Coordinates of C-alpha atoms in Angstrom, one line a residue:
M1 CA 17.1 8.1 -47.5
R2 CA 15.8 11.7 -46.8
L3 CA 16.1 13.1 -43.3
D4 CA 12.4 13.7 -43.3
D5 CA 12.1 9.9 -43.2
Y6 CA 13.3 10.0 -39.6
I7 CA 10.1 11.8 -38.4
E8 CA 8.4 9.8 -35.6
E9 CA 5.0 11.2 -34.6
L10 CA 3.7 11.0 -31.0
E11 CA 0.1 11.6 -30.1
P12 CA -0.5 14.6 -27.9
D13 CA -2.3 12.6 -25.2
E14 CA 0.6 10.2 -24.9
E15 CA 3.0 13.1 -24.5
A16 CA 0.8 14.6 -21.7
E17 CA 0.5 11.3 -20.0
R18 CA 4.3 10.8 -19.9
R19 CA 4.8 14.3 -18.4
R20 CA 2.2 13.5 -15.8
L21 CA 3.8 10.2 -14.9
A22 CA 7.3 11.7 -14.7
K23 CA 6.1 14.3 -12.2
E24 CA 4.1 11.8 -10.2
K25 CA 7.0 9.2 -10.0
S26 CA 9.8 11.7 -9.3
Y27 CA 8.7 13.8 -6.3
A28 CA 12.2 15.5 -6.4
I29 CA 11.5 17.2 -9.8
T30 CA 9.4 19.9 -8.2
D31 CA 12.2 20.7 -5.8
H32 CA 14.7 20.8 -8.6
L33 CA 12.6 23.2 -10.6
E34 CA 12.2 25.5 -7.6
D35 CA 16.0 25.3 -7.0
F36 CA 16.6 26.2 -10.6
E37 CA 14.4 29.3 -10.2
R38 CA 16.5 30.5 -7.3
R39 CA 19.7 29.9 -9.2
F40 CA 18.3 31.6 -12.3
D41 CA 17.4 34.8 -10.3
D42 CA 21.0 34.9 -9.0
A43 CA 22.5 34.4 -12.5
V44 CA 20.5 37.1 -14.4
S45 CA 21.7 40.7 -14.6
G46 CA 18.9 42.7 -16.0
D47 CA 17.7 40.6 -18.9
T48 CA 21.0 38.9 -19.6
L49 CA 22.2 35.5 -18.4
V50 CA 25.8 36.3 -17.7
G51 CA 28.6 33.8 -17.2
S52 CA 26.7 31.1 -19.0
T53 CA 28.4 28.1 -20.4
A54 CA 26.7 26.1 -23.1
P55 CA 27.7 22.4 -23.5
S56 CA 25.1 21.5 -26.2
I57 CA 22.3 22.7 -28.5
F58 CA 18.7 21.7 -29.2
V59 CA 16.9 22.0 -32.5
G60 CA 13.1 21.4 -32.3
R61 CA 10.7 20.2 -35.0
S62 CA 7.5 22.1 -34.2
N63 CA 6.1 24.2 -37.0
Y64 CA 8.8 22.8 -39.4
P65 CA 10.5 24.4 -41.4
D66 CA 10.3 27.4 -39.0
I67 CA 11.6 25.7 -35.9
P68 CA 12.9 26.5 -32.4
V69 CA 16.7 26.5 -32.1
G70 CA 18.2 26.6 -28.6
L71 CA 21.3 26.8 -26.5
L72 CA 21.3 24.5 -23.5
S73 CA 23.2 25.8 -20.5
P74 CA 23.3 24.8 -16.8
V75 CA 22.4 27.7 -14.5
G76 CA 24.5 28.0 -11.4
D77 CA 26.7 25.0 -12.2
E78 CA 28.8 26.3 -15.1
D79 CA 32.0 24.7 -13.9
A80 CA 30.4 21.3 -14.4
A81 CA 28.8 22.1 -17.8
A82 CA 30.3 19.1 -19.5
E83 CA 28.5 16.7 -17.1
Y84 CA 25.2 17.9 -18.6
V85 CA 25.9 16.6 -22.1
T86 CA 24.0 13.5 -23.0
D87 CA 26.5 10.8 -23.9
G88 CA 27.8 7.4 -22.9
D89 CA 29.3 8.8 -19.7
W90 CA 25.8 8.9 -18.2
Y91 CA 25.7 5.1 -18.5
Q92 CA 29.2 4.7 -17.1
Q93 CA 28.2 6.9 -14.2
G94 CA 25.2 4.7 -13.6
Y95 CA 22.6 7.5 -13.9
A96 CA 19.1 6.4 -12.9
I97 CA 16.0 8.0 -14.4
D98 CA 15.9 10.5 -11.5
D99 CA 19.5 11.5 -12.3
V100 CA 18.7 12.2 -15.9
L101 CA 15.7 14.3 -15.1
Q102 CA 17.6 16.3 -12.6
R103 CA 20.3 17.0 -15.2
R104 CA 17.7 18.1 -17.7
T105 CA 15.8 20.3 -15.3
G106 CA 19.0 22.1 -14.5
L107 CA 19.5 23.1 -18.2
L108 CA 18.0 26.2 -19.5
N109 CA 16.9 26.0 -23.1
S110 CA 17.3 29.6 -24.5
S111 CA 15.7 29.5 -27.9
K112 CA 14.7 31.5 -30.9
R113 CA 12.9 30.5 -34.1
A114 CA 14.7 30.1 -37.3
N115 CA 14.1 28.6 -40.7
V116 CA 15.9 25.4 -41.5
D117 CA 17.5 27.0 -44.6
S118 CA 18.3 30.5 -43.2
P119 CA 18.8 32.0 -39.8
S120 CA 15.8 34.3 -40.0
I121 CA 12.1 33.5 -40.5
A122 CA 11.4 37.2 -41.0
S123 CA 13.3 37.3 -44.3
R124 CA 14.3 34.5 -46.7
L125 CA 16.8 37.0 -48.2
T126 CA 19.2 36.4 -45.3
P127 CA 22.3 34.2 -45.9
S128 CA 21.8 30.5 -46.0
V129 CA 22.6 28.5 -42.9
H130 CA 25.9 27.3 -44.2
D131 CA 27.2 30.9 -44.4
T132 CA 26.0 31.9 -40.9
W133 CA 28.6 32.5 -38.3
D134 CA 27.1 35.3 -36.4
G135 CA 23.7 36.0 -34.7
F136 CA 22.0 33.5 -32.6
V137 CA 22.1 30.7 -35.1
G138 CA 25.8 31.4 -35.7
V139 CA 26.6 31.1 -31.9
Q140 CA 24.6 27.9 -31.8
R141 CA 26.7 26.5 -34.5
E142 CA 29.9 27.5 -32.7
V143 CA 28.7 25.6 -29.6
A144 CA 27.9 22.5 -31.7
I145 CA 31.3 22.2 -33.4
A146 CA 33.5 23.2 -30.4
D147 CA 35.3 20.4 -28.5
R148 CA 34.2 21.6 -25.1
P149 CA 31.5 23.8 -23.5
V150 CA 31.5 27.4 -24.7
D151 CA 31.3 30.6 -22.5
L152 CA 28.7 33.1 -23.7
E153 CA 26.1 35.6 -22.7
I154 CA 22.5 35.2 -23.6
G155 CA 19.9 38.0 -23.8
L156 CA 16.4 36.9 -22.7
D157 CA 13.0 38.2 -23.7
D158 CA 11.3 36.7 -20.7
T159 CA 11.7 34.6 -17.6
P160 CA 11.8 30.8 -18.0
D161 CA 8.8 28.6 -18.4
L162 CA 9.5 26.2 -15.5
G163 CA 8.3 22.8 -16.5
L164 CA 9.3 19.3 -17.6
D165 CA 8.9 18.0 -21.1
A166 CA 9.2 14.3 -20.5
G167 CA 10.5 13.8 -24.0
T168 CA 10.2 10.6 -26.0
D169 CA 12.0 7.3 -26.3
V170 CA 14.3 8.9 -28.8
A171 CA 15.0 12.4 -27.4
T172 CA 16.0 13.2 -23.8
P173 CA 13.6 15.2 -21.5
R174 CA 13.8 18.9 -21.5
G175 CA 13.5 21.3 -18.6
P176 CA 13.0 25.1 -18.3
R177 CA 12.7 27.2 -21.5
A178 CA 13.0 30.9 -22.2
N179 CA 12.8 33.0 -25.4
A180 CA 16.2 34.4 -26.3
R181 CA 16.8 37.8 -27.8
N182 CA 20.4 37.2 -28.8
A183 CA 23.6 35.4 -27.8
E184 CA 27.3 36.4 -27.8
L185 CA 30.4 34.4 -27.5
R186 CA 32.8 35.3 -24.6
E187 CA 35.6 33.2 -26.0
N188 CA 36.9 31.8 -29.3
P189 CA 35.9 28.1 -29.2
Y190 CA 38.5 25.5 -30.3
V191 CA 37.3 23.4 -33.3
P192 CA 39.0 20.1 -33.9
R193 CA 40.8 19.8 -37.2
P194 CA 38.6 17.0 -38.6
V195 CA 35.5 19.1 -38.0
K196 CA 37.1 22.0 -39.8
K197 CA 37.8 19.7 -42.7
T198 CA 34.1 18.7 -43.0
L199 CA 33.1 22.4 -42.8
E200 CA 35.5 23.5 -45.5
D201 CA 34.7 20.7 -48.0
D202 CA 31.5 22.0 -49.6
D203 CA 31.2 19.0 -52.0
W204 CA 31.1 16.4 -49.3
Q205 CA 27.8 14.7 -48.8
A206 CA 26.5 14.5 -45.2
E207 CA 26.8 10.7 -45.0
G208 CA 30.4 10.8 -46.0
A209 CA 31.2 13.5 -43.6
M210 CA 29.5 11.7 -40.7
T211 CA 31.5 8.5 -41.5
Y212 CA 34.8 10.5 -41.7
L213 CA 34.2 12.0 -38.3
Y214 CA 33.3 8.6 -36.8
R215 CA 36.5 7.1 -38.2
R216 CA 38.4 9.9 -36.6
G217 CA 37.2 9.0 -33.2
F218 CA 34.1 11.2 -32.8
D219 CA 31.2 9.4 -31.2
V220 CA 27.7 9.6 -32.6
Y221 CA 26.7 12.1 -29.9
D222 CA 29.3 14.6 -31.3
I223 CA 28.3 14.0 -34.9
N224 CA 24.6 14.4 -34.1
S225 CA 25.2 17.9 -32.7
I226 CA 27.2 19.0 -35.7
L227 CA 24.6 17.7 -38.1
S228 CA 21.8 19.4 -36.2
A229 CA 23.5 22.7 -36.5
G230 CA 23.6 22.5 -40.3
A231 CA 27.3 22.0 -40.5
L232 CA 27.5 18.9 -42.6
G233 CA 26.8 18.1 -46.2
Q234 CA 27.1 19.8 -49.6
T235 CA 26.7 23.5 -49.5
E236 CA 23.2 23.7 -51.1
Q237 CA 22.0 20.9 -48.9
R238 CA 23.1 22.1 -45.5
R239 CA 20.2 23.0 -43.2
L240 CA 19.3 22.9 -39.5
V241 CA 18.1 19.4 -38.6
P242 CA 15.8 18.7 -35.6
T243 CA 17.7 16.9 -32.9
R244 CA 15.2 14.0 -32.8
W245 CA 15.8 13.3 -36.5
S246 CA 19.5 13.8 -36.4
I247 CA 20.0 11.2 -33.6
T248 CA 18.5 8.5 -35.7
A249 CA 20.1 9.7 -39.0
V250 CA 23.6 9.5 -37.5
D251 CA 22.9 6.0 -35.9
D252 CA 21.6 4.8 -39.3
T253 CA 24.5 6.3 -41.3
V254 CA 27.3 5.0 -39.1
G255 CA 25.5 1.6 -38.8
K256 CA 25.5 1.3 -42.6
Y257 CA 29.2 2.1 -42.7
L258 CA 30.0 -0.6 -40.2
R259 CA 27.8 -3.1 -42.0
G260 CA 29.9 -2.5 -45.1
R261 CA 33.0 -3.2 -43.0
I262 CA 31.9 -6.7 -42.1
R263 CA 30.3 -7.7 -45.4
N264 CA 33.1 -10.1 -46.3
A265 CA 34.1 -11.0 -42.7
P266 CA 33.9 -14.6 -41.5
S267 CA 30.9 -15.6 -39.4
V268 CA 31.0 -16.2 -35.7
D269 CA 31.4 -19.9 -35.1
E270 CA 28.9 -20.5 -32.3
V271 CA 25.6 -19.1 -30.8
Q272 CA 26.3 -16.5 -28.2
V273 CA 23.9 -14.8 -25.8
W274 CA 24.7 -11.5 -24.2
A275 CA 22.6 -9.7 -21.6
N276 CA 22.3 -6.4 -19.9
E277 CA 19.8 -4.4 -17.9
Y278 CA 19.6 -0.6 -17.3
V279 CA 16.9 1.8 -16.1
G280 CA 14.1 -0.7 -16.3
N281 CA 15.1 -2.1 -19.7
R282 CA 16.4 -5.6 -20.1
Y283 CA 18.3 -6.7 -23.2
W284 CA 19.2 -10.1 -24.6
I285 CA 21.5 -10.1 -27.7
V286 CA 21.7 -13.4 -29.6
L287 CA 24.5 -13.9 -32.2
A288 CA 24.3 -16.9 -34.4
P289 CA 26.5 -18.2 -37.3
G290 CA 25.7 -16.9 -40.7
S291 CA 25.6 -13.8 -42.9
W292 CA 24.5 -10.5 -41.4
E293 CA 20.8 -10.3 -40.4
F294 CA 19.3 -8.2 -37.7
E295 CA 16.0 -8.1 -35.8
L296 CA 14.9 -6.1 -32.8
V297 CA 11.9 -7.3 -30.9
E298 CA 10.5 -5.0 -28.2
M299 CA 8.3 -6.4 -25.4
K300 CA 6.5 -3.7 -23.3
A301 CA 5.0 -4.7 -20.0
P302 CA 1.3 -4.4 -19.1
G303 CA 0.8 -1.5 -16.8
S304 CA 3.6 0.3 -18.5
I305 CA 3.1 3.7 -20.2
W306 CA 4.9 2.3 -23.2
N307 CA 2.2 -0.3 -23.8
P308 CA -0.4 1.2 -26.1
N309 CA -3.0 -1.0 -24.4
P310 CA -1.8 -1.0 -20.8
N311 CA -4.6 -3.3 -19.6
D312 CA -3.7 -6.0 -22.1
E313 CA -0.9 -8.5 -22.1
V314 CA 2.7 -7.8 -23.1
W315 CA 2.8 -5.6 -26.3
L316 CA 5.2 -6.9 -29.0
Q317 CA 6.7 -5.1 -31.9
S318 CA 9.6 -6.0 -34.2
A319 CA 11.6 -4.8 -37.2
S320 CA 14.3 -6.5 -39.2
E321 CA 16.7 -6.4 -42.1
G322 CA 18.6 -8.9 -44.2
Y323 CA 22.1 -8.9 -45.6
E324 CA 21.5 -5.9 -47.9
G325 CA 20.0 -3.8 -45.1
R326 CA 16.8 -1.7 -45.4
S327 CA 15.7 0.9 -47.9
S328 CA 13.0 2.4 -45.7
Y329 CA 12.6 3.9 -42.3
V330 CA 11.8 1.6 -39.5
E331 CA 8.3 2.6 -38.3
E332 CA 7.8 -0.3 -35.9
T333 CA 10.6 0.3 -33.3
A334 CA 11.8 3.7 -34.6
G335 CA 15.0 5.1 -33.1
A336 CA 15.6 2.1 -30.8
Y337 CA 16.2 -0.1 -33.9
Y338 CA 19.1 2.0 -35.2
A339 CA 20.6 2.5 -31.8
A340 CA 20.6 -1.2 -31.0
R341 CA 21.9 -2.1 -34.4
L342 CA 24.8 0.3 -34.0
G343 CA 25.9 -1.3 -30.8
V344 CA 25.9 -4.8 -32.3
L345 CA 27.7 -3.7 -35.5
E346 CA 30.4 -1.9 -33.5
Y347 CA 31.1 -5.1 -31.6
L348 CA 31.2 -7.3 -34.7
E349 CA 33.4 -4.8 -36.5
S350 CA 35.8 -4.8 -33.5
I351 CA 36.2 -8.6 -33.7
G352 CA 36.2 -8.8 -37.5
R353 CA 33.2 -11.1 -37.7
Q354 CA 29.6 -11.1 -39.0
A355 CA 26.5 -12.9 -37.6
K356 CA 22.8 -13.2 -37.6
C357 CA 21.6 -11.1 -34.7
L358 CA 18.4 -11.0 -32.6
V359 CA 18.0 -8.3 -29.9
L360 CA 15.2 -8.7 -27.4
R361 CA 14.3 -5.6 -25.5
E362 CA 11.9 -5.9 -22.5
V363 CA 10.6 -2.6 -21.2
S364 CA 9.3 -3.0 -17.7
D365 CA 7.1 -0.7 -15.7
D366 CA 10.2 0.4 -13.9
Y367 CA 11.0 2.5 -16.9
W368 CA 8.5 5.2 -15.9
A369 CA 9.9 8.1 -17.9
P370 CA 11.9 8.2 -21.1
V371 CA 15.5 9.2 -20.9
G372 CA 16.3 9.0 -24.6
V373 CA 17.4 6.4 -27.1
W374 CA 21.0 6.8 -25.8
Q375 CA 20.2 4.2 -23.1
V376 CA 19.4 1.6 -25.8
R377 CA 22.6 2.4 -27.6
E378 CA 24.7 2.2 -24.4
S379 CA 23.0 -0.8 -23.0
V380 CA 23.7 -2.8 -26.1
R381 CA 27.2 -1.5 -26.5
N382 CA 28.1 -2.4 -22.9
A383 CA 26.4 -5.8 -23.0
F384 CA 29.5 -7.1 -24.8
D385 CA 31.7 -6.2 -21.9
G386 CA 30.3 -9.2 -20.0
V387 CA 30.8 -12.9 -20.6
P388 CA 28.4 -14.5 -23.1
G389 CA 26.4 -17.7 -22.7
S390 CA 26.8 -20.2 -25.6
A391 CA 24.7 -22.9 -27.1

């Protein structure tokens, strides 16, 4: 499956409506943006953001293949940079929607434009992405493959655009943005040995490299960042991958690997029902005896921004696969499908069983702003920590 298959379009009026709702529901957002502006003024020396620490990166998809690539760095809270990284810890900390938006509005996205195949859109004669270890794209790659936030300095072309991009049900929201002139490392980042191995092996296809890193204990969040930075795959195929696409690509690839691990496993021997609830999303996970099958059914409440016809009844959508999996991208439920499937497969692989699985996701009107597909993944993962009902 091509990475292009992971594109999920969003109508502009829907995007604008979600931004409006986020600002209306969270009165604290305006205060946080004003506080960010004060901290930004204190942190800038001339036109350089000094003492910055970048815990993560962002790769956009607008105007593909000449796309925005960014370094995400907290301003005024550099010592806690790791807490700004989107991962499972946000679930463990019990972050509410407000908490997620506050984290994202505290991150400055310093970005430049680059071509997915080369670091400069001005000249296609520049080195390919896989050879780039200097310049803005090179610094971004160093941040992506490092095992902890990286200290750097960022030269800016302008002051931040203070605003909230409410994001989508796949990608997390984004806060202030500024055009970057350059970026320089202030330290030599530590790169874990397994990541070095995937970088050095030019003949390794991206899917195999992702699976290798997962088997070595890297979570999908880490792998997603490395893939986005164009640091995985065969040499001639390495390119920058928009964050939104890479999230789903990694969930899908790791899910296929886990599905292969349980192909010959015995079935569960009874019907089990697991449940969880988080940020206005309710989940029921039903495991039944039999060979692997999976279906996700989403139910979106009337009056919810997620319901395409908010004045109608509950909106239903579903997608499924059989024992052999799918050969095409899931249009119906998009990234949520792969995230939920991953959580189920991780559990089944951990107990050495397979099962028919039905996941029901109810999106209530309490889910008033998207926080990203990570909440689907973590809600399903953590549902199995409870005690199941049985039939």
